[in-house]
Amino acid sequence: MNIFTQIVVAIGKITPNGVNMLGTGFIISNDGKIATTKHVVGSDPANLVILAPHITDINAYQDTSDTSCTPVQTTVLEMDPIKDLCILKADITFSGTLPQLGSFDEVNVGDKVGIFGYPHCVAGRRVLTYQETEIGAKVLLESSSIKSKHAVINTQARPGQSGAIIFSPRLSKVIGVLVGAYAPNQGGGISLGGINPQELHQTTHCISAEYINEMI
Amino acid sequence: METIQNINLEDWVSELKTYQKKTIEILIAEYGEEEAVEKWLSANGPKDNIPFGGVQSNDSKPFLDRFKTEFKKFICNHPDYEEEREKLNMESPVVKAIWISVISAALGAVLGFAATLLAPVVAIMLSIVGKMGISAYCAN
C-alpha cells in the first residue's frame, strides 16, 4: 500500500496566493508521466504543478495543519477532451516498479477495487485517502457520439478525487481513472453550501485505464 | 505557404497521435469538418457526468471564434506570426507534422491553450484552407 503514497499526487496551479489544488493524478512511467483527467487540468497549461509526496507510510498521521508543500513544475503532454483524460510530465523520476495499466475488461461486476485520491484537496485539505468499493456496473458513456468504456463504482466521491487511481488488488493493476459522478441535468441546479445535491449518491464514474495506453 | 494546397484531409490527420486520429475521424464522419472542430474544442468528457473538481472549462463559442481569428492571422501573413511562418517556409516539401506542431504551439501560446489540444483542429483547418486556396480563405 505504501507505494501509493509515492505515485498518487495532488495536481495544482501556482497562484499569487500559493498553490491552488485541483484534483488527483498518478505516476504511470518512471520518467515522470502522470495520468489525470482533462477537466482537472483545464485547457491552459500555465503554472501547472504536482505536489511532491508528503508521506511515505500510508499509516502515518497526516498533519492537516501543515500547509507546506513542494510543487514540481509540470507540463501537458497529451489531452483527450472526449474521454476527459490528460497525460502530464513532471520534472521527477520514479525508481520503483509501477503497477501495470489494465482495463475494465479484466474485472467483473462485484470485484473489489481500491481508490487513492485527495477528496477535499480543492478546499485546501491534502489528505491522501484510501477507499475500497466494488465495480457496480460496466457502462458505455457517450461524448459527441463517441462511446467509451467506463465503470460505475459503488461509492460517493468528492471533487478532489477527480483523476484518482482505480486499482484492482486481484490483478495488481491500475484499471481506471475516476472522472466524476452521474448527473442527468447539469447546469442551473442548486448548490447548498458549495455542495451540489446531484452529486450526493454512490454512482461514481471511472474511465477504463486502457485509454491511457493509447496516449503514451 | 501556397504549398499546402495539394495536401488532403487524410494526410493531415494521419500526422496526429493515434488517440487523436481515431476520435477526429469519427467526429468528421459524424459531423463534418467544421463541426468536428467545434466538438473537439468544446468537449469535456461524457454527458450525464459531473466532472467535478479542477478548472472550469472555457466557454467554447467565444474560444472557437478566437481560435479561428488567430489561425487566420497565422495563415494570412499577419505580422504577429512572422517568425513562426518563416520556420515553416524553410521546410520544402511541407513536413506536415512540423506544420501542425509549430502552428499549434504558436496559437496555444497566444490563446493560453495546450498545444496538444489544438493539434487536431489545426490539422482540420489546414485541410480546409488547402481546399479553398489560401487566397480565397484570406479574402473572406
Short mmCIF file of C-alpha atoms in Angstrom, two decimals:
data_model
loop_
_atom_site.label_atom_id
_atom_site.label_comp_id
_atom_site.label_asym_id
_atom_site.label_seq_id
_atom_site.Cartn_x
_atom_site.Cartn_y
_atom_site.Cartn_z
CA MET A 1 0.00 0.00 0.00
CA ASN A 2 2.86 2.40 0.71
CA ILE A 3 3.74 2.65 -2.97
CA PHE A 4 0.57 4.68 -3.45
CA THR A 5 1.95 7.39 -1.15
CA GLN A 6 4.64 7.92 -3.79
CA ILE A 7 2.70 7.60 -7.02
CA VAL A 8 -0.61 9.33 -6.23
CA VAL A 9 -0.15 13.09 -6.35
CA ALA A 10 -2.19 16.24 -5.93
CA ILE A 11 -2.29 18.45 -9.01
CA GLY A 12 -2.37 22.21 -8.66
CA LYS A 13 -1.73 25.61 -10.15
CA ILE A 14 0.54 28.23 -8.75
CA THR A 15 -1.36 31.41 -7.96
CA PRO A 16 -0.29 34.65 -6.30
CA ASN A 17 -1.68 33.22 -3.04
CA GLY A 18 0.10 29.88 -3.22
CA VAL A 19 -0.84 26.58 -4.79
CA ASN A 20 -4.48 26.00 -5.67
CA MET A 21 -5.08 22.25 -5.63
CA LEU A 22 -7.32 20.99 -8.43
CA GLY A 23 -7.53 17.21 -8.15
CA THR A 24 -5.59 13.96 -8.18
CA GLY A 25 -3.22 12.25 -10.61
CA PHE A 26 -0.90 9.26 -10.55
CA ILE A 27 2.51 8.39 -11.95
CA ILE A 28 2.44 5.98 -14.90
CA SER A 29 6.08 5.96 -16.02
CA ASN A 30 9.47 6.07 -14.40
CA ASP A 31 10.34 9.28 -16.24
CA GLY A 32 7.52 11.20 -14.57
CA LYS A 33 4.47 10.89 -16.79
CA ILE A 34 1.26 11.35 -14.84
CA ALA A 35 -2.32 10.46 -15.74
CA THR A 36 -5.29 12.55 -14.64
CA THR A 37 -8.47 13.96 -16.15
CA LYS A 38 -8.55 16.78 -18.67
CA HIS A 39 -11.02 18.76 -16.60
CA VAL A 40 -8.72 18.75 -13.57
CA VAL A 41 -6.03 20.47 -15.60
CA GLY A 42 -8.25 22.67 -17.76
CA SER A 43 -7.18 23.90 -21.18
CA ASP A 44 -4.47 26.30 -20.05
CA PRO A 45 -1.20 24.58 -19.12
CA ALA A 46 0.32 27.66 -17.45
CA ASN A 47 1.62 27.39 -13.87
CA LEU A 48 0.74 23.73 -13.56
CA VAL A 49 2.43 21.73 -10.81
CA ILE A 50 2.19 18.49 -8.92
CA LEU A 51 2.84 18.37 -5.20
CA ALA A 52 5.66 16.03 -4.23
CA PRO A 53 4.57 13.22 -1.85
CA HIS A 54 4.18 14.39 1.74
CA ILE A 55 4.16 10.95 3.42
CA THR A 56 5.92 7.64 2.85
CA ASP A 57 3.81 5.49 5.16
CA ILE A 58 0.10 5.22 4.43
CA ASN A 59 -0.47 4.63 8.16
CA ALA A 60 1.25 7.87 9.17
CA TYR A 61 -0.91 10.61 10.67
CA GLN A 62 -1.24 13.31 8.03
CA ASP A 63 -0.98 16.73 9.66
CA THR A 64 -3.89 18.74 8.26
CA SER A 65 -2.49 21.95 9.72
CA ASP A 66 0.70 21.61 7.69
CA THR A 67 0.15 23.64 4.54
CA SER A 68 3.73 23.47 3.33
CA CYS A 69 4.33 21.66 0.06
CA THR A 70 6.92 21.04 -2.62
CA PRO A 71 5.50 21.97 -6.02
CA VAL A 72 7.12 20.37 -9.05
CA GLN A 73 6.84 22.03 -12.45
CA THR A 74 4.61 20.07 -14.79
CA THR A 75 3.75 20.30 -18.49
CA VAL A 76 0.88 18.92 -20.55
CA LEU A 77 1.86 16.16 -22.97
CA GLU A 78 -1.49 14.87 -24.23
CA MET A 79 -5.16 15.74 -23.77
CA ASP A 80 -8.29 13.94 -24.88
CA PRO A 81 -11.32 16.17 -24.28
CA ILE A 82 -13.74 13.49 -25.47
CA LYS A 83 -12.59 10.89 -22.94
CA ASP A 84 -11.60 13.55 -20.39
CA LEU A 85 -8.06 12.24 -19.99
CA CYS A 86 -4.76 14.05 -19.74
CA ILE A 87 -1.11 12.99 -19.61
CA LEU A 88 1.29 15.29 -17.81
CA LYS A 89 5.06 15.27 -17.50
CA ALA A 90 6.56 16.34 -14.20
CA ASP A 91 10.19 17.05 -13.55
CA ILE A 92 10.64 13.89 -11.46
CA THR A 93 11.75 10.30 -11.78
CA PHE A 94 10.38 7.25 -10.01
CA SER A 95 12.74 4.34 -9.46
CA GLY A 96 10.29 1.70 -8.20
CA THR A 97 8.12 -0.77 -10.08
CA LEU A 98 4.86 0.81 -11.15
CA PRO A 99 1.62 -1.14 -11.36
CA GLN A 100 0.67 -2.06 -14.93
CA LEU A 101 -2.18 -0.38 -16.73
CA GLY A 102 -5.16 -2.67 -17.25
CA SER A 103 -8.74 -2.36 -18.35
CA PHE A 104 -12.26 -2.82 -17.05
CA ASP A 105 -12.37 -5.76 -19.47
CA GLU A 106 -10.27 -7.65 -16.93
CA VAL A 107 -12.60 -7.26 -13.96
CA ASN A 108 -16.12 -8.38 -13.16
CA VAL A 109 -19.05 -6.60 -11.62
CA GLY A 110 -18.71 -7.16 -7.87
CA ASP A 111 -14.90 -7.17 -7.93
CA LYS A 112 -13.23 -5.11 -5.21
CA VAL A 113 -11.34 -2.00 -6.24
CA GLY A 114 -9.21 0.43 -4.29
CA ILE A 115 -9.24 4.19 -4.78
CA PHE A 116 -6.47 6.53 -3.75
CA GLY A 117 -7.03 10.27 -4.04
CA TYR A 118 -7.28 13.62 -2.30
CA PRO A 119 -11.06 14.03 -1.78
CA HIS A 120 -11.05 17.57 -0.38
CA CYS A 121 -7.90 18.99 -1.95
CA VAL A 122 -9.90 21.59 -3.88
CA ALA A 123 -10.84 23.01 -0.47
CA GLY A 124 -7.18 23.10 0.55
CA ARG A 125 -7.07 19.86 2.55
CA ARG A 126 -4.33 17.49 1.40
CA VAL A 127 -5.08 14.06 2.81
CA LEU A 128 -4.24 11.02 0.74
CA THR A 129 -7.25 8.82 1.34
CA TYR A 130 -7.94 5.17 0.58
CA GLN A 131 -11.42 3.89 -0.18
CA GLU A 132 -12.49 0.42 -1.10
CA THR A 133 -15.61 -0.49 -3.01
CA GLU A 134 -16.89 -2.73 -5.80
CA ILE A 135 -17.48 -2.40 -9.50
CA GLY A 136 -21.22 -1.77 -9.60
CA ALA A 137 -21.68 -1.81 -13.37
CA LYS A 138 -19.83 -1.52 -16.62
CA VAL A 139 -21.21 1.24 -18.81
CA LEU A 140 -20.57 2.97 -22.11
CA LEU A 141 -20.68 6.73 -21.73
CA GLU A 142 -21.07 8.97 -24.75
CA SER A 143 -19.40 12.23 -25.65
CA SER A 144 -20.14 13.75 -29.07
CA SER A 145 -21.36 10.36 -30.36
CA ILE A 146 -18.20 8.58 -29.24
CA LYS A 147 -18.73 5.87 -26.63
CA SER A 148 -16.04 4.90 -24.13
CA LYS A 149 -15.77 2.12 -21.57
CA HIS A 150 -16.48 3.25 -18.04
CA ALA A 151 -17.39 1.63 -14.75
CA VAL A 152 -19.75 2.70 -12.01
CA ILE A 153 -18.11 2.22 -8.64
CA ASN A 154 -20.35 1.99 -5.60
CA THR A 155 -19.08 4.87 -3.54
CA GLN A 156 -19.56 8.57 -3.18
CA ALA A 157 -16.64 10.66 -4.40
CA ARG A 158 -15.70 14.26 -3.79
CA PRO A 159 -14.32 16.81 -6.27
CA GLY A 160 -10.68 16.36 -5.30
CA GLN A 161 -10.87 12.71 -6.31
CA SER A 162 -11.18 13.55 -9.98
CA GLY A 163 -8.19 11.85 -11.56
CA ALA A 164 -7.86 9.34 -8.71
CA ILE A 165 -6.36 5.92 -9.37
CA ILE A 166 -8.70 2.92 -9.50
CA PHE A 167 -6.73 -0.16 -8.55
CA SER A 168 -7.57 -3.86 -8.72
CA PRO A 169 -5.96 -5.72 -5.79
CA ARG A 170 -6.69 -9.04 -7.50
CA LEU A 171 -4.84 -8.08 -10.68
CA SER A 172 -2.34 -5.69 -9.07
CA LYS A 173 -3.14 -3.35 -11.94
CA VAL A 174 -4.44 0.15 -12.42
CA ILE A 175 -7.76 -0.39 -14.15
CA GLY A 176 -9.33 3.06 -14.24
CA VAL A 177 -9.37 6.77 -13.54
CA LEU A 178 -12.12 8.46 -11.54
CA VAL A 179 -13.81 11.10 -13.74
CA GLY A 180 -16.90 12.30 -11.88
CA ALA A 181 -20.40 11.42 -10.82
CA TYR A 182 -23.61 10.70 -12.65
CA ALA A 183 -25.82 13.77 -13.06
CA PRO A 184 -28.51 13.87 -15.74
CA ASN A 185 -29.33 17.56 -15.58
CA GLN A 186 -26.26 19.70 -15.48
CA GLY A 187 -26.40 23.46 -15.25
CA GLY A 188 -28.95 25.58 -13.48
CA GLY A 189 -29.02 23.36 -10.41
CA ILE A 190 -28.88 24.48 -6.82
CA SER A 191 -25.85 24.46 -4.57
CA LEU A 192 -26.10 24.06 -0.82
CA GLY A 193 -23.03 25.38 0.95
CA GLY A 194 -20.95 24.67 -2.13
CA ILE A 195 -22.30 21.13 -2.44
CA ASN A 196 -24.37 20.12 -5.44
CA PRO A 197 -27.13 17.74 -4.24
CA GLN A 198 -26.96 15.96 -7.60
CA GLU A 199 -23.54 14.63 -6.65
CA LEU A 200 -24.73 13.06 -3.40
CA HIS A 201 -25.09 9.44 -4.43
CA GLN A 202 -22.95 6.37 -4.98
CA THR A 203 -22.84 6.32 -8.76
CA THR A 204 -19.29 7.42 -9.36
CA HIS A 205 -17.90 7.17 -12.89
CA CYS A 206 -14.44 5.91 -13.83
CA ILE A 207 -12.93 5.52 -17.28
CA SER A 208 -11.02 2.41 -18.27
CA ALA A 209 -7.24 2.78 -17.97
CA GLU A 210 -6.74 1.14 -21.38
CA TYR A 211 -7.22 4.54 -23.00
CA ILE A 212 -4.14 5.87 -21.21
CA ASN A 213 -2.04 3.36 -23.14
CA GLU A 214 -3.12 4.97 -26.41
CA MET A 215 -1.82 8.34 -25.22
CA ILE A 216 1.70 7.38 -24.13
CA MET B 1 2.52 28.84 -47.89
CA GLU B 2 0.81 28.00 -51.16
CA THR B 3 2.35 24.52 -50.98
CA ILE B 4 -0.32 23.15 -48.64
CA GLN B 5 -2.93 23.16 -51.38
CA ASN B 6 -2.08 19.67 -52.59
CA ILE B 7 -2.41 18.00 -49.19
CA ASN B 8 -5.74 16.40 -48.36
CA LEU B 9 -7.52 15.90 -45.03
CA GLU B 10 -6.45 12.27 -44.61
CA ASP B 11 -2.81 13.24 -44.97
CA TRP B 12 -3.05 15.94 -42.32
CA VAL B 13 -4.99 13.70 -39.91
CA SER B 14 -2.51 10.86 -40.40
CA GLU B 15 0.10 13.00 -38.65
CA LEU B 16 -1.87 13.08 -35.39
CA LYS B 17 -1.35 10.76 -32.43
CA THR B 18 -3.39 7.56 -32.67
CA TYR B 19 -5.91 8.56 -30.00
CA GLN B 20 -6.46 11.94 -31.69
CA LYS B 21 -6.68 10.42 -35.17
CA LYS B 22 -9.27 7.80 -34.17
CA THR B 23 -11.50 10.37 -32.50
CA ILE B 24 -11.16 13.06 -35.14
CA GLU B 25 -12.01 10.63 -37.93
CA ILE B 26 -15.23 9.69 -36.13
CA LEU B 27 -16.13 13.32 -35.46
CA ILE B 28 -15.55 14.30 -39.09
CA ALA B 29 -17.59 11.35 -40.36
CA GLU B 30 -20.43 12.20 -37.98
CA TYR B 31 -20.48 15.99 -38.12
CA GLY B 32 -18.30 17.22 -40.98
CA GLU B 33 -15.06 19.14 -40.70
CA GLU B 34 -16.27 22.49 -39.37
CA GLU B 35 -18.44 20.97 -36.66
CA ALA B 36 -15.76 18.45 -35.74
CA VAL B 37 -13.52 21.40 -34.84
CA GLU B 38 -16.22 22.78 -32.55
CA LYS B 39 -16.98 19.38 -30.99
CA TRP B 40 -13.33 18.73 -30.17
CA LEU B 41 -12.72 22.16 -28.68
CA SER B 42 -15.90 22.20 -26.60
CA ALA B 43 -15.82 18.59 -25.32
CA ASN B 44 -15.40 17.99 -21.62
CA GLY B 45 -15.88 14.27 -21.19
CA PRO B 46 -19.05 12.21 -21.25
CA LYS B 47 -22.53 13.64 -20.93
CA ASP B 48 -24.57 12.92 -17.81
CA ASN B 49 -21.38 13.19 -15.80
CA ILE B 50 -20.40 15.98 -13.43
CA PRO B 51 -16.67 16.41 -13.95
CA PHE B 52 -16.23 17.89 -10.53
CA GLY B 53 -13.01 19.46 -9.31
CA GLY B 54 -10.40 21.08 -11.49
CA VAL B 55 -10.54 24.15 -13.64
CA GLN B 56 -13.82 25.37 -15.04
CA SER B 57 -13.89 24.89 -18.80
CA ASN B 58 -13.82 27.73 -21.29
CA ASP B 59 -16.99 28.92 -22.90
CA SER B 60 -16.49 27.10 -26.19
CA LYS B 61 -18.13 29.51 -28.65
CA PRO B 62 -16.05 32.60 -27.84
CA PHE B 63 -12.97 30.39 -27.73
CA LEU B 64 -13.76 28.90 -31.13
CA ASP B 65 -14.06 32.41 -32.55
CA ARG B 66 -10.74 33.42 -31.00
CA PHE B 67 -9.07 30.28 -32.31
CA LYS B 68 -10.32 30.91 -35.84
CA THR B 69 -9.24 34.54 -35.68
CA GLU B 70 -5.70 33.66 -34.62
CA PHE B 71 -5.49 30.81 -37.13
CA LYS B 72 -6.47 33.18 -39.91
CA LYS B 73 -3.85 35.69 -38.74
CA PHE B 74 -1.24 32.95 -38.93
CA ILE B 75 -2.19 31.77 -42.40
CA CYS B 76 -2.88 35.20 -43.85
CA ASN B 77 0.52 36.73 -43.16
CA HIS B 78 -0.27 38.77 -40.07
CA PRO B 79 2.98 40.16 -38.64
CA ASP B 80 2.23 38.62 -35.19
CA TYR B 81 3.27 35.22 -36.53
CA GLU B 82 6.03 36.19 -38.93
CA GLU B 83 8.75 34.36 -37.03
CA GLU B 84 6.84 31.06 -36.91
CA ARG B 85 5.84 31.32 -40.58
CA GLU B 86 9.46 31.73 -41.55
CA LYS B 87 10.23 28.44 -39.84
CA LEU B 88 7.60 26.73 -41.96
CA ASN B 89 8.64 28.34 -45.20
CA MET B 90 12.08 26.83 -44.73
CA GLU B 91 10.52 23.37 -44.94
CA SER B 92 10.21 22.21 -48.52
CA PRO B 93 8.45 19.98 -49.23
CA VAL B 94 5.96 20.52 -46.43
CA VAL B 95 6.63 18.42 -43.35
CA LYS B 96 3.06 18.10 -42.13
CA ALA B 97 3.85 17.16 -38.55
CA ILE B 98 6.03 20.24 -38.17
CA TRP B 99 3.35 22.49 -39.59
CA ILE B 100 0.79 21.15 -37.13
CA SER B 101 3.23 21.38 -34.26
CA VAL B 102 4.50 24.90 -34.99
CA ILE B 103 1.04 26.37 -35.60
CA SER B 104 -0.47 24.63 -32.54
CA ALA B 105 2.33 25.88 -30.32
CA ALA B 106 2.13 29.43 -31.68
CA LEU B 107 -1.64 29.68 -31.31
CA GLY B 108 -1.60 27.89 -27.96
CA ALA B 109 0.85 30.42 -26.55
CA VAL B 110 -1.38 33.31 -27.61
CA LEU B 111 -4.67 31.70 -26.61
CA GLY B 112 -3.49 30.13 -23.32
CA PHE B 113 -4.37 26.68 -24.58
CA ALA B 114 -2.39 23.45 -24.53
CA ALA B 115 -0.77 22.92 -27.94
CA THR B 116 -1.64 19.22 -27.94
CA LEU B 117 -5.31 20.12 -27.59
CA LEU B 118 -5.13 22.35 -30.66
CA ALA B 119 -3.22 19.95 -32.91
CA PRO B 120 -6.24 18.01 -34.25
CA VAL B 121 -8.20 21.15 -35.10
CA VAL B 122 -5.17 22.78 -36.69
CA ALA B 123 -4.89 19.70 -38.92
CA ILE B 124 -8.53 20.04 -39.97
CA MET B 125 -8.23 23.77 -40.57
CA LEU B 126 -5.13 23.30 -42.74
CA SER B 127 -7.10 20.88 -44.86
CA ILE B 128 -9.98 23.35 -45.18
CA VAL B 129 -7.59 26.14 -46.20
CA GLY B 130 -5.86 23.83 -48.68
CA LYS B 131 -9.16 23.00 -50.35
CA MET B 132 -10.26 26.64 -50.56
CA GLY B 133 -6.89 28.00 -51.52
CA ILE B 134 -5.08 30.47 -49.29
CA SER B 135 -6.09 33.49 -51.35
CA ALA B 136 -9.76 32.64 -51.17
CA TYR B 137 -9.53 31.81 -47.46
CA CYS B 138 -7.79 35.06 -46.65
CA ALA B 139 -10.17 37.10 -48.79
CA ASN B 140 -13.16 36.09 -46.63
#
